């Protein structure tokens, strides 16, 4: 399909799972008339423990699908996929606008009073050259302490947003940031705002938490040309649609949404990688 064809009128949004719904929620608020399609790659979540090659392969297959469905703009509602795949996606589809999701180093530098910033992210994001370059470019002499947080996304995907086990894990990941005395913390994974009270409780009450989903949605608004027609919201998953539907109803309160199954295969009918 041609990206500029009359049918290219959807905004395609994707994440490894439910995290990108925090971005989708903002997009719905800011663009109430848009046609939105969200793909949760649940069968392959979490991305945070995967290799860069796997993350790129999944992002390519998903983008291809979103384009086939009529996407004229892709929002990568995932820091991990942005860190490892956005360059490859832009190279493969140079005419298609992409909005990535990256920790807001610049706003954190503006917000910090003591010059010490914490950044919580998935292991794959924390290890990425792109994040390192972002920090080098924008930290402006401030100290940025990056903490990879394995284990968190699994809880959130399973609908556990507050259990003793999750609290303990959050505590463990926040300990080095507390010790470093950070006064500003970036939530560098779109899943993390869903458990914001837990992060806040594990850090000091005066630590400012920053997240990025509103800025990402605003960037999408800037790039989007309204196409007319009625607003639509399609949600698809490579995992179990009923589980995701229940998660969305319980956590976001969006009832009556019919989540569809997406066969997570590439165009040749081959599975891209094994879950
Ligand atoms: N929500 C994603 C992010 O922003 C990915 C989390 C994961 O799958 O590990 O990085």
PDB file of C-alpha atoms and ligand atoms in Angstrom:
ATOM      1  CA  UNK A   1       0.000   0.000   0.000  1.00  0.00           C
ATOM      2  CA  UNK A   2       1.152   3.530  -0.777  1.00  0.00           C
ATOM      3  CA  UNK A   3       1.702   5.448   2.419  1.00  0.00           C
ATOM      4  CA  UNK A   4       0.157   8.608   0.936  1.00  0.00           C
ATOM      5  CA  UNK A   5      -2.853   6.782  -0.535  1.00  0.00           C
ATOM      6  CA  UNK A   6      -6.360   7.935   0.461  1.00  0.00           C
ATOM      7  CA  UNK A   7      -6.694   4.870   2.670  1.00  0.00           C
ATOM      8  CA  UNK A   8      -3.578   5.816   4.646  1.00  0.00           C
ATOM      9  CA  UNK A   9      -5.579   7.560   7.256  1.00  0.00           C
ATOM     10  CA  UNK A  10      -5.012   5.756  10.509  1.00  0.00           C
ATOM     11  CA  UNK A  11      -2.544   6.391  13.260  1.00  0.00           C
ATOM     12  CA  UNK A  12      -0.815   3.104  14.058  1.00  0.00           C
ATOM     13  CA  UNK A  13       0.461   2.747  17.616  1.00  0.00           C
ATOM     14  CA  UNK A  14       2.426  -0.163  19.030  1.00  0.00           C
ATOM     15  CA  UNK A  15       4.161  -1.487  22.110  1.00  0.00           C
ATOM     16  CA  UNK A  16       5.228  -4.868  23.435  1.00  0.00           C
ATOM     17  CA  UNK A  17       2.000  -4.954  25.452  1.00  0.00           C
ATOM     18  CA  UNK A  18      -0.120  -2.700  27.631  1.00  0.00           C
ATOM     19  CA  UNK A  19       2.456   0.053  28.316  1.00  0.00           C
ATOM     20  CA  UNK A  20       1.756   1.964  25.118  1.00  0.00           C
ATOM     21  CA  UNK A  21      -1.881   2.261  26.175  1.00  0.00           C
ATOM     22  CA  UNK A  22      -0.698   5.165  28.341  1.00  0.00           C
ATOM     23  CA  UNK A  23       0.264   6.909  25.091  1.00  0.00           C
ATOM     24  CA  UNK A  24      -2.923   5.780  23.348  1.00  0.00           C
ATOM     25  CA  UNK A  25      -4.977   7.274  26.184  1.00  0.00           C
ATOM     26  CA  UNK A  26      -3.311  10.637  25.574  1.00  0.00           C
ATOM     27  CA  UNK A  27      -3.803  10.347  21.813  1.00  0.00           C
ATOM     28  CA  UNK A  28      -7.524   9.710  22.309  1.00  0.00           C
ATOM     29  CA  UNK A  29      -7.736  12.749  24.544  1.00  0.00           C
ATOM     30  CA  UNK A  30      -5.852  15.066  22.180  1.00  0.00           C
ATOM     31  CA  UNK A  31      -7.216  13.676  18.901  1.00  0.00           C
ATOM     32  CA  UNK A  32     -10.807  12.630  19.639  1.00  0.00           C
ATOM     33  CA  UNK A  33     -11.632  12.425  15.909  1.00  0.00           C
ATOM     34  CA  UNK A  34      -8.696  10.287  14.804  1.00  0.00           C
ATOM     35  CA  UNK A  35      -8.760   6.729  13.564  1.00  0.00           C
ATOM     36  CA  UNK A  36      -6.447   4.851  15.897  1.00  0.00           C
ATOM     37  CA  UNK A  37      -5.125   1.300  15.734  1.00  0.00           C
ATOM     38  CA  UNK A  38      -3.133  -0.130  18.627  1.00  0.00           C
ATOM     39  CA  UNK A  39      -1.060  -3.264  18.388  1.00  0.00           C
ATOM     40  CA  UNK A  40       0.055  -4.973  21.596  1.00  0.00           C
ATOM     41  CA  UNK A  41       2.755  -7.525  20.825  1.00  0.00           C
ATOM     42  CA  UNK A  42       1.821  -9.475  23.936  1.00  0.00           C
ATOM     43  CA  UNK A  43       3.060 -12.831  22.681  1.00  0.00           C
ATOM     44  CA  UNK A  44       6.586 -11.386  22.624  1.00  0.00           C
ATOM     45  CA  UNK A  45       6.426  -9.178  25.731  1.00  0.00           C
ATOM     46  CA  UNK A  46       8.509  -8.144  27.457  1.00  0.00           C
ATOM     47  CA  UNK A  47      10.894  -6.699  24.901  1.00  0.00           C
ATOM     48  CA  UNK A  48      13.238  -5.532  27.641  1.00  0.00           C
ATOM     49  CA  UNK A  49      15.099  -8.847  27.888  1.00  0.00           C
ATOM     50  CA  UNK A  50      15.294  -9.419  24.137  1.00  0.00           C
ATOM     51  CA  UNK A  51      18.151  -8.838  21.730  1.00  0.00           C
ATOM     52  CA  UNK A  52      18.280  -5.757  19.516  1.00  0.00           C
ATOM     53  CA  UNK A  53      17.757  -8.006  16.470  1.00  0.00           C
ATOM     54  CA  UNK A  54      14.578  -9.521  17.930  1.00  0.00           C
ATOM     55  CA  UNK A  55      13.189  -6.107  18.862  1.00  0.00           C
ATOM     56  CA  UNK A  56      13.895  -4.807  15.350  1.00  0.00           C
ATOM     57  CA  UNK A  57      12.312  -7.873  13.709  1.00  0.00           C
ATOM     58  CA  UNK A  58       9.138  -7.484  15.766  1.00  0.00           C
ATOM     59  CA  UNK A  59       8.966  -3.727  15.110  1.00  0.00           C
ATOM     60  CA  UNK A  60       9.381  -4.278  11.349  1.00  0.00           C
ATOM     61  CA  UNK A  61       6.635  -6.938  11.203  1.00  0.00           C
ATOM     62  CA  UNK A  62       4.246  -4.797  13.250  1.00  0.00           C
ATOM     63  CA  UNK A  63       4.893  -1.646  11.213  1.00  0.00           C
ATOM     64  CA  UNK A  64       4.293  -3.576   8.006  1.00  0.00           C
ATOM     65  CA  UNK A  65       0.948  -4.733   9.387  1.00  0.00           C
ATOM     66  CA  UNK A  66      -0.038  -1.234  10.525  1.00  0.00           C
ATOM     67  CA  UNK A  67       0.800   0.141   7.068  1.00  0.00           C
ATOM     68  CA  UNK A  68      -1.305  -2.604   5.461  1.00  0.00           C
ATOM     69  CA  UNK A  69      -4.180  -1.475   7.670  1.00  0.00           C
ATOM     70  CA  UNK A  70      -3.821   2.097   6.432  1.00  0.00           C
ATOM     71  CA  UNK A  71      -1.431   3.805   8.823  1.00  0.00           C
ATOM     72  CA  UNK A  72      -0.179   7.201   7.678  1.00  0.00           C
ATOM     73  CA  UNK A  73       1.713   7.803  10.924  1.00  0.00           C
ATOM     74  CA  UNK A  74       3.327   5.350  13.323  1.00  0.00           C
ATOM     75  CA  UNK A  75       3.682   6.055  17.025  1.00  0.00           C
ATOM     76  CA  UNK A  76       6.228   3.755  18.645  1.00  0.00           C
ATOM     77  CA  UNK A  77       4.738   3.801  22.140  1.00  0.00           C
ATOM     78  CA  UNK A  78       7.692   1.889  23.516  1.00  0.00           C
ATOM     79  CA  UNK A  79      11.080   3.184  24.645  1.00  0.00           C
ATOM     80  CA  UNK A  80      12.712  -0.188  24.012  1.00  0.00           C
ATOM     81  CA  UNK A  81      11.526  -0.455  20.395  1.00  0.00           C
ATOM     82  CA  UNK A  82      12.457   3.185  19.804  1.00  0.00           C
ATOM     83  CA  UNK A  83      15.962   2.603  21.181  1.00  0.00           C
ATOM     84  CA  UNK A  84      16.633  -0.398  18.964  1.00  0.00           C
ATOM     85  CA  UNK A  85      14.395  -0.072  15.913  1.00  0.00           C
ATOM     86  CA  UNK A  86      13.466   3.508  15.016  1.00  0.00           C
ATOM     87  CA  UNK A  87      16.486   4.058  12.783  1.00  0.00           C
ATOM     88  CA  UNK A  88      15.844   0.827  10.874  1.00  0.00           C
ATOM     89  CA  UNK A  89      12.140   1.663  10.532  1.00  0.00           C
ATOM     90  CA  UNK A  90      12.874   5.133   9.183  1.00  0.00           C
ATOM     91  CA  UNK A  91      15.393   3.696   6.723  1.00  0.00           C
ATOM     92  CA  UNK A  92      12.897   1.081   5.507  1.00  0.00           C
ATOM     93  CA  UNK A  93       9.947   3.531   5.178  1.00  0.00           C
ATOM     94  CA  UNK A  94      11.507   6.956   4.550  1.00  0.00           C
ATOM     95  CA  UNK A  95       8.187   8.561   3.507  1.00  0.00           C
ATOM     96  CA  UNK A  96       6.324   7.483   6.624  1.00  0.00           C
ATOM     97  CA  UNK A  97       6.452   9.717   9.710  1.00  0.00           C
ATOM     98  CA  UNK A  98       7.415   7.963  12.950  1.00  0.00           C
ATOM     99  CA  UNK A  99       7.054   9.326  16.465  1.00  0.00           C
ATOM    100  CA  UNK A 100       9.361   7.613  18.928  1.00  0.00           C
ATOM    101  CA  UNK A 101       9.230   7.457  22.719  1.00  0.00           C
ATOM    102  CA  UNK A 102      12.407   8.432  24.552  1.00  0.00           C
ATOM    103  CA  UNK A 103      13.112   9.504  28.118  1.00  0.00           C
ATOM    104  CA  UNK A 104      12.871  13.285  28.448  1.00  0.00           C
ATOM    105  CA  UNK A 105      16.459  14.070  29.425  1.00  0.00           C
ATOM    106  CA  UNK A 106      16.000  17.753  28.546  1.00  0.00           C
ATOM    107  CA  UNK A 107      12.925  18.293  30.794  1.00  0.00           C
ATOM    108  CA  UNK A 108      14.716  16.390  33.576  1.00  0.00           C
ATOM    109  CA  UNK A 109      17.749  18.656  33.263  1.00  0.00           C
ATOM    110  CA  UNK A 110      15.409  21.656  33.492  1.00  0.00           C
ATOM    111  CA  UNK A 111      13.599  20.188  36.524  1.00  0.00           C
ATOM    112  CA  UNK A 112      16.472  18.977  38.701  1.00  0.00           C
ATOM    113  CA  UNK A 113      17.551  21.231  41.557  1.00  0.00           C
ATOM    114  CA  UNK A 114      20.547  19.209  42.747  1.00  0.00           C
ATOM    115  CA  UNK A 115      21.830  18.031  39.347  1.00  0.00           C
ATOM    116  CA  UNK A 116      21.190  14.336  40.008  1.00  0.00           C
ATOM    117  CA  UNK A 117      18.671  12.561  37.778  1.00  0.00           C
ATOM    118  CA  UNK A 118      17.524   8.947  37.912  1.00  0.00           C
ATOM    119  CA  UNK A 119      16.296   7.024  34.893  1.00  0.00           C
ATOM    120  CA  UNK A 120      14.305   3.788  35.199  1.00  0.00           C
ATOM    121  CA  UNK A 121      14.052   1.741  32.006  1.00  0.00           C
ATOM    122  CA  UNK A 122      14.037  -1.788  30.637  1.00  0.00           C
ATOM    123  CA  UNK A 123      17.377  -3.593  30.482  1.00  0.00           C
ATOM    124  CA  UNK A 124      17.446  -3.306  26.674  1.00  0.00           C
ATOM    125  CA  UNK A 125      16.819   0.449  26.781  1.00  0.00           C
ATOM    126  CA  UNK A 126      19.343   0.949  29.580  1.00  0.00           C
ATOM    127  CA  UNK A 127      22.009  -0.867  27.532  1.00  0.00           C
ATOM    128  CA  UNK A 128      21.278   0.918  24.254  1.00  0.00           C
ATOM    129  CA  UNK A 129      23.734   3.151  22.427  1.00  0.00           C
ATOM    130  CA  UNK A 130      20.847   5.457  21.526  1.00  0.00           C
ATOM    131  CA  UNK A 131      20.085   6.193  25.187  1.00  0.00           C
ATOM    132  CA  UNK A 132      23.783   6.758  25.888  1.00  0.00           C
ATOM    133  CA  UNK A 133      23.942   9.240  22.980  1.00  0.00           C
ATOM    134  CA  UNK A 134      20.773  10.997  24.188  1.00  0.00           C
ATOM    135  CA  UNK A 135      22.270  11.447  27.650  1.00  0.00           C
ATOM    136  CA  UNK A 136      25.607  12.626  26.237  1.00  0.00           C
ATOM    137  CA  UNK A 137      23.795  15.141  24.055  1.00  0.00           C
ATOM    138  CA  UNK A 138      21.416  16.616  26.619  1.00  0.00           C
ATOM    139  CA  UNK A 139      22.651  15.947  30.181  1.00  0.00           C
ATOM    140  CA  UNK A 140      24.586  19.189  30.171  1.00  0.00           C
ATOM    141  CA  UNK A 141      26.892  18.183  33.010  1.00  0.00           C
ATOM    142  CA  UNK A 142      24.142  16.689  35.173  1.00  0.00           C
ATOM    143  CA  UNK A 143      24.578  13.206  36.540  1.00  0.00           C
ATOM    144  CA  UNK A 144      22.131  10.656  35.080  1.00  0.00           C
ATOM    145  CA  UNK A 145      21.941   7.353  36.951  1.00  0.00           C
ATOM    146  CA  UNK A 146      20.380   4.706  34.712  1.00  0.00           C
ATOM    147  CA  UNK A 147      18.773   1.653  36.245  1.00  0.00           C
ATOM    148  CA  UNK A 148      17.547  -1.301  34.147  1.00  0.00           C
ATOM    149  CA  UNK A 149      14.499  -2.847  35.847  1.00  0.00           C
ATOM    150  CA  UNK A 150      13.952  -6.468  34.825  1.00  0.00           C
ATOM    151  CA  UNK A 151      10.804  -8.151  36.145  1.00  0.00           C
ATOM    152  CA  UNK A 152       8.514  -5.128  36.415  1.00  0.00           C
ATOM    153  CA  UNK A 153       6.764  -5.362  33.038  1.00  0.00           C
ATOM    154  CA  UNK A 154       5.733  -8.991  33.634  1.00  0.00           C
ATOM    155  CA  UNK A 155       3.733  -7.949  36.711  1.00  0.00           C
ATOM    156  CA  UNK A 156       2.001  -5.106  34.890  1.00  0.00           C
ATOM    157  CA  UNK A 157       1.164  -7.296  31.889  1.00  0.00           C
ATOM    158  CA  UNK A 158      -0.395  -9.811  34.298  1.00  0.00           C
ATOM    159  CA  UNK A 159      -2.594  -7.082  35.790  1.00  0.00           C
ATOM    160  CA  UNK A 160      -0.608  -6.865  39.033  1.00  0.00           C
ATOM    161  CA  UNK A 161      -0.280  -3.145  39.701  1.00  0.00           C
ATOM    162  CA  UNK A 162       0.202  -3.400  43.451  1.00  0.00           C
ATOM    163  CA  UNK A 163       1.317  -6.573  45.225  1.00  0.00           C
ATOM    164  CA  UNK A 164       3.909  -7.071  47.979  1.00  0.00           C
ATOM    165  CA  UNK A 165       6.162  -8.827  45.462  1.00  0.00           C
ATOM    166  CA  UNK A 166       5.955  -5.977  42.970  1.00  0.00           C
ATOM    167  CA  UNK A 167       6.528  -3.400  45.723  1.00  0.00           C
ATOM    168  CA  UNK A 168       9.642  -5.272  46.794  1.00  0.00           C
ATOM    169  CA  UNK A 169      10.961  -5.306  43.222  1.00  0.00           C
ATOM    170  CA  UNK A 170      10.252  -1.589  42.821  1.00  0.00           C
ATOM    171  CA  UNK A 171      12.055  -0.920  46.119  1.00  0.00           C
ATOM    172  CA  UNK A 172      15.062  -2.883  44.892  1.00  0.00           C
ATOM    173  CA  UNK A 173      15.277  -0.916  41.637  1.00  0.00           C
ATOM    174  CA  UNK A 174      14.843   2.419  43.402  1.00  0.00           C
ATOM    175  CA  UNK A 175      17.481   1.745  46.080  1.00  0.00           C
ATOM    176  CA  UNK A 176      20.499   2.858  43.996  1.00  0.00           C
ATOM    177  CA  UNK A 177      18.673   6.036  42.952  1.00  0.00           C
ATOM    178  CA  UNK A 178      17.809   6.830  46.565  1.00  0.00           C
ATOM    179  CA  UNK A 179      21.416   6.254  47.575  1.00  0.00           C
ATOM    180  CA  UNK A 180      22.596   8.584  44.804  1.00  0.00           C
ATOM    181  CA  UNK A 181      20.234  11.281  46.151  1.00  0.00           C
ATOM    182  CA  UNK A 182      18.443  11.963  42.873  1.00  0.00           C
ATOM    183  CA  UNK A 183      15.689  14.590  43.037  1.00  0.00           C
ATOM    184  CA  UNK A 184      14.186  13.876  39.599  1.00  0.00           C
ATOM    185  CA  UNK A 185      13.373  10.498  38.078  1.00  0.00           C
ATOM    186  CA  UNK A 186      12.422   9.675  34.507  1.00  0.00           C
ATOM    187  CA  UNK A 187      10.055   6.768  33.932  1.00  0.00           C
ATOM    188  CA  UNK A 188      11.757   5.474  30.779  1.00  0.00           C
ATOM    189  CA  UNK A 189       9.284   2.726  29.923  1.00  0.00           C
ATOM    190  CA  UNK A 190       5.668   3.299  28.947  1.00  0.00           C
ATOM    191  CA  UNK A 191       4.539   0.572  31.365  1.00  0.00           C
ATOM    192  CA  UNK A 192       5.953   2.390  34.390  1.00  0.00           C
ATOM    193  CA  UNK A 193       3.403   5.243  34.749  1.00  0.00           C
ATOM    194  CA  UNK A 194       0.816   2.514  35.380  1.00  0.00           C
ATOM    195  CA  UNK A 195       2.470   1.924  38.766  1.00  0.00           C
ATOM    196  CA  UNK A 196       3.496   5.514  39.459  1.00  0.00           C
ATOM    197  CA  UNK A 197       2.350   5.448  43.136  1.00  0.00           C
ATOM    198  CA  UNK A 198       4.699   2.532  43.789  1.00  0.00           C
ATOM    199  CA  UNK A 199       7.719   4.351  42.333  1.00  0.00           C
ATOM    200  CA  UNK A 200       6.824   7.454  44.294  1.00  0.00           C
ATOM    201  CA  UNK A 201       6.499   5.450  47.520  1.00  0.00           C
ATOM    202  CA  UNK A 202       9.875   3.775  46.960  1.00  0.00           C
ATOM    203  CA  UNK A 203      11.589   7.118  46.277  1.00  0.00           C
ATOM    204  CA  UNK A 204      11.294  10.112  48.586  1.00  0.00           C
ATOM    205  CA  UNK A 205       7.991  12.049  48.408  1.00  0.00           C
ATOM    206  CA  UNK A 206       9.836  15.139  47.174  1.00  0.00           C
ATOM    207  CA  UNK A 207      11.391  13.297  44.203  1.00  0.00           C
ATOM    208  CA  UNK A 208       9.767  14.498  41.014  1.00  0.00           C
ATOM    209  CA  UNK A 209       8.675  11.763  38.585  1.00  0.00           C
ATOM    210  CA  UNK A 210       8.622  12.654  34.907  1.00  0.00           C
ATOM    211  CA  UNK A 211       7.010  10.723  32.126  1.00  0.00           C
ATOM    212  CA  UNK A 212       6.698  11.283  28.473  1.00  0.00           C
ATOM    213  CA  UNK A 213       3.397  10.007  27.079  1.00  0.00           C
ATOM    214  CA  UNK A 214       1.731  13.428  26.775  1.00  0.00           C
ATOM    215  CA  UNK A 215       4.736  14.833  24.908  1.00  0.00           C
ATOM    216  CA  UNK A 216       4.709  11.842  22.560  1.00  0.00           C
ATOM    217  CA  UNK A 217       1.007  12.308  21.846  1.00  0.00           C
ATOM    218  CA  UNK A 218       1.559  16.057  21.259  1.00  0.00           C
ATOM    219  CA  UNK A 219       4.293  15.278  18.734  1.00  0.00           C
ATOM    220  CA  UNK A 220       1.872  12.956  16.935  1.00  0.00           C
ATOM    221  CA  UNK A 221      -0.728  15.746  16.882  1.00  0.00           C
ATOM    222  CA  UNK A 222       1.849  18.049  15.254  1.00  0.00           C
ATOM    223  CA  UNK A 223       2.564  15.522  12.505  1.00  0.00           C
ATOM    224  CA  UNK A 224      -0.982  14.365  11.876  1.00  0.00           C
ATOM    225  CA  UNK A 225      -3.207  15.775   9.144  1.00  0.00           C
ATOM    226  CA  UNK A 226      -6.828  15.113  10.087  1.00  0.00           C
ATOM    227  CA  UNK A 227      -8.489  12.984   7.419  1.00  0.00           C
ATOM    228  CA  UNK A 228     -12.145  13.445   8.288  1.00  0.00           C
ATOM    229  CA  UNK A 229     -14.558  10.600   8.870  1.00  0.00           C
ATOM    230  CA  UNK A 230     -15.516   9.067  12.151  1.00  0.00           C
ATOM    231  CA  UNK A 231     -13.152   8.296  15.001  1.00  0.00           C
ATOM    232  CA  UNK A 232     -12.323   4.629  15.359  1.00  0.00           C
ATOM    233  CA  UNK A 233     -10.331   2.636  17.858  1.00  0.00           C
ATOM    234  CA  UNK A 234      -9.031  -0.796  16.921  1.00  0.00           C
ATOM    235  CA  UNK A 235      -6.969  -2.779  19.385  1.00  0.00           C
ATOM    236  CA  UNK A 236      -5.134  -5.918  18.316  1.00  0.00           C
ATOM    237  CA  UNK A 237      -2.823  -8.313  20.092  1.00  0.00           C
ATOM    238  CA  UNK A 238      -0.480 -11.133  19.201  1.00  0.00           C
ATOM    239  CA  UNK A 239      -1.491 -12.682  22.538  1.00  0.00           C
ATOM    240  CA  UNK A 240      -4.877 -13.579  23.958  1.00  0.00           C
ATOM    241  CA  UNK A 241      -7.524 -10.970  23.027  1.00  0.00           C
ATOM    242  CA  UNK A 242      -9.829 -11.730  25.951  1.00  0.00           C
ATOM    243  CA  UNK A 243      -7.055 -11.278  28.507  1.00  0.00           C
ATOM    244  CA  UNK A 244      -6.128  -7.904  27.014  1.00  0.00           C
ATOM    245  CA  UNK A 245      -9.773  -6.863  26.783  1.00  0.00           C
ATOM    246  CA  UNK A 246     -10.241  -7.624  30.496  1.00  0.00           C
ATOM    247  CA  UNK A 247      -7.014  -5.801  31.398  1.00  0.00           C
ATOM    248  CA  UNK A 248      -8.166  -2.702  29.493  1.00  0.00           C
ATOM    249  CA  UNK A 249     -11.628  -2.777  31.084  1.00  0.00           C
ATOM    250  CA  UNK A 250     -10.221  -3.183  34.587  1.00  0.00           C
ATOM    251  CA  UNK A 251      -7.271  -0.783  34.462  1.00  0.00           C
ATOM    252  CA  UNK A 252      -8.391   1.868  31.985  1.00  0.00           C
ATOM    253  CA  UNK A 253     -12.137   1.430  32.420  1.00  0.00           C
ATOM    254  CA  UNK A 254     -12.676   1.157  28.646  1.00  0.00           C
ATOM    255  CA  UNK A 255     -15.566  -1.255  28.495  1.00  0.00           C
ATOM    256  CA  UNK A 256     -17.163  -2.696  25.392  1.00  0.00           C
ATOM    257  CA  UNK A 257     -13.916  -2.617  23.417  1.00  0.00           C
ATOM    258  CA  UNK A 258     -13.499  -5.645  21.180  1.00  0.00           C
ATOM    259  CA  UNK A 259      -9.825  -6.657  21.045  1.00  0.00           C
ATOM    260  CA  UNK A 260      -8.859  -8.629  17.958  1.00  0.00           C
ATOM    261  CA  UNK A 261      -6.249 -11.302  17.500  1.00  0.00           C
ATOM    262  CA  UNK A 262      -3.330 -10.506  15.210  1.00  0.00           C
ATOM    263  CA  UNK A 263      -1.510 -13.474  13.724  1.00  0.00           C
ATOM    264  CA  UNK A 264       2.071 -12.536  14.519  1.00  0.00           C
ATOM    265  CA  UNK A 265       3.562 -13.665  11.266  1.00  0.00           C
ATOM    266  CA  UNK A 266       5.479 -11.851   8.598  1.00  0.00           C
ATOM    267  CA  UNK A 267       4.283 -11.470   5.011  1.00  0.00           C
ATOM    268  CA  UNK A 268       5.501 -14.907   3.962  1.00  0.00           C
ATOM    269  CA  UNK A 269       3.468 -16.521   6.667  1.00  0.00           C
ATOM    270  CA  UNK A 270       6.658 -17.250   8.586  1.00  0.00           C
ATOM    271  CA  UNK A 271       6.887 -16.573  12.258  1.00  0.00           C
ATOM    272  CA  UNK A 272       9.483 -13.868  12.808  1.00  0.00           C
ATOM    273  CA  UNK A 273      10.984 -15.425  15.884  1.00  0.00           C
ATOM    274  CA  UNK A 274      10.066 -17.846  18.572  1.00  0.00           C
ATOM    275  CA  UNK A 275       8.491 -16.479  21.733  1.00  0.00           C
TER     276      UNK A 275
HETATM  277  N1  LIG B   1       6.736  -0.459  27.269  1.00  0.00           N
HETATM  278  C1  LIG B   1       7.985  -0.702  26.711  1.00  0.00           C
HETATM  279  C2  LIG B   1       8.971   0.434  26.865  1.00  0.00           C
HETATM  280  O1  LIG B   1       8.555   1.565  26.902  1.00  0.00           O
HETATM  281  C3  LIG B   1       8.552  -2.096  26.692  1.00  0.00           C
HETATM  282  C4  LIG B   1       8.568  -2.877  27.932  1.00  0.00           C
HETATM  283  C5  LIG B   1       9.021  -4.292  27.695  1.00  0.00           C
HETATM  284  O2  LIG B   1       8.375  -4.966  26.891  1.00  0.00           O
HETATM  285  O3  LIG B   1      10.023  -4.726  28.268  1.00  0.00           O
HETATM  286  O4  LIG B   1      10.155   0.245  26.895  1.00  0.00           O
END
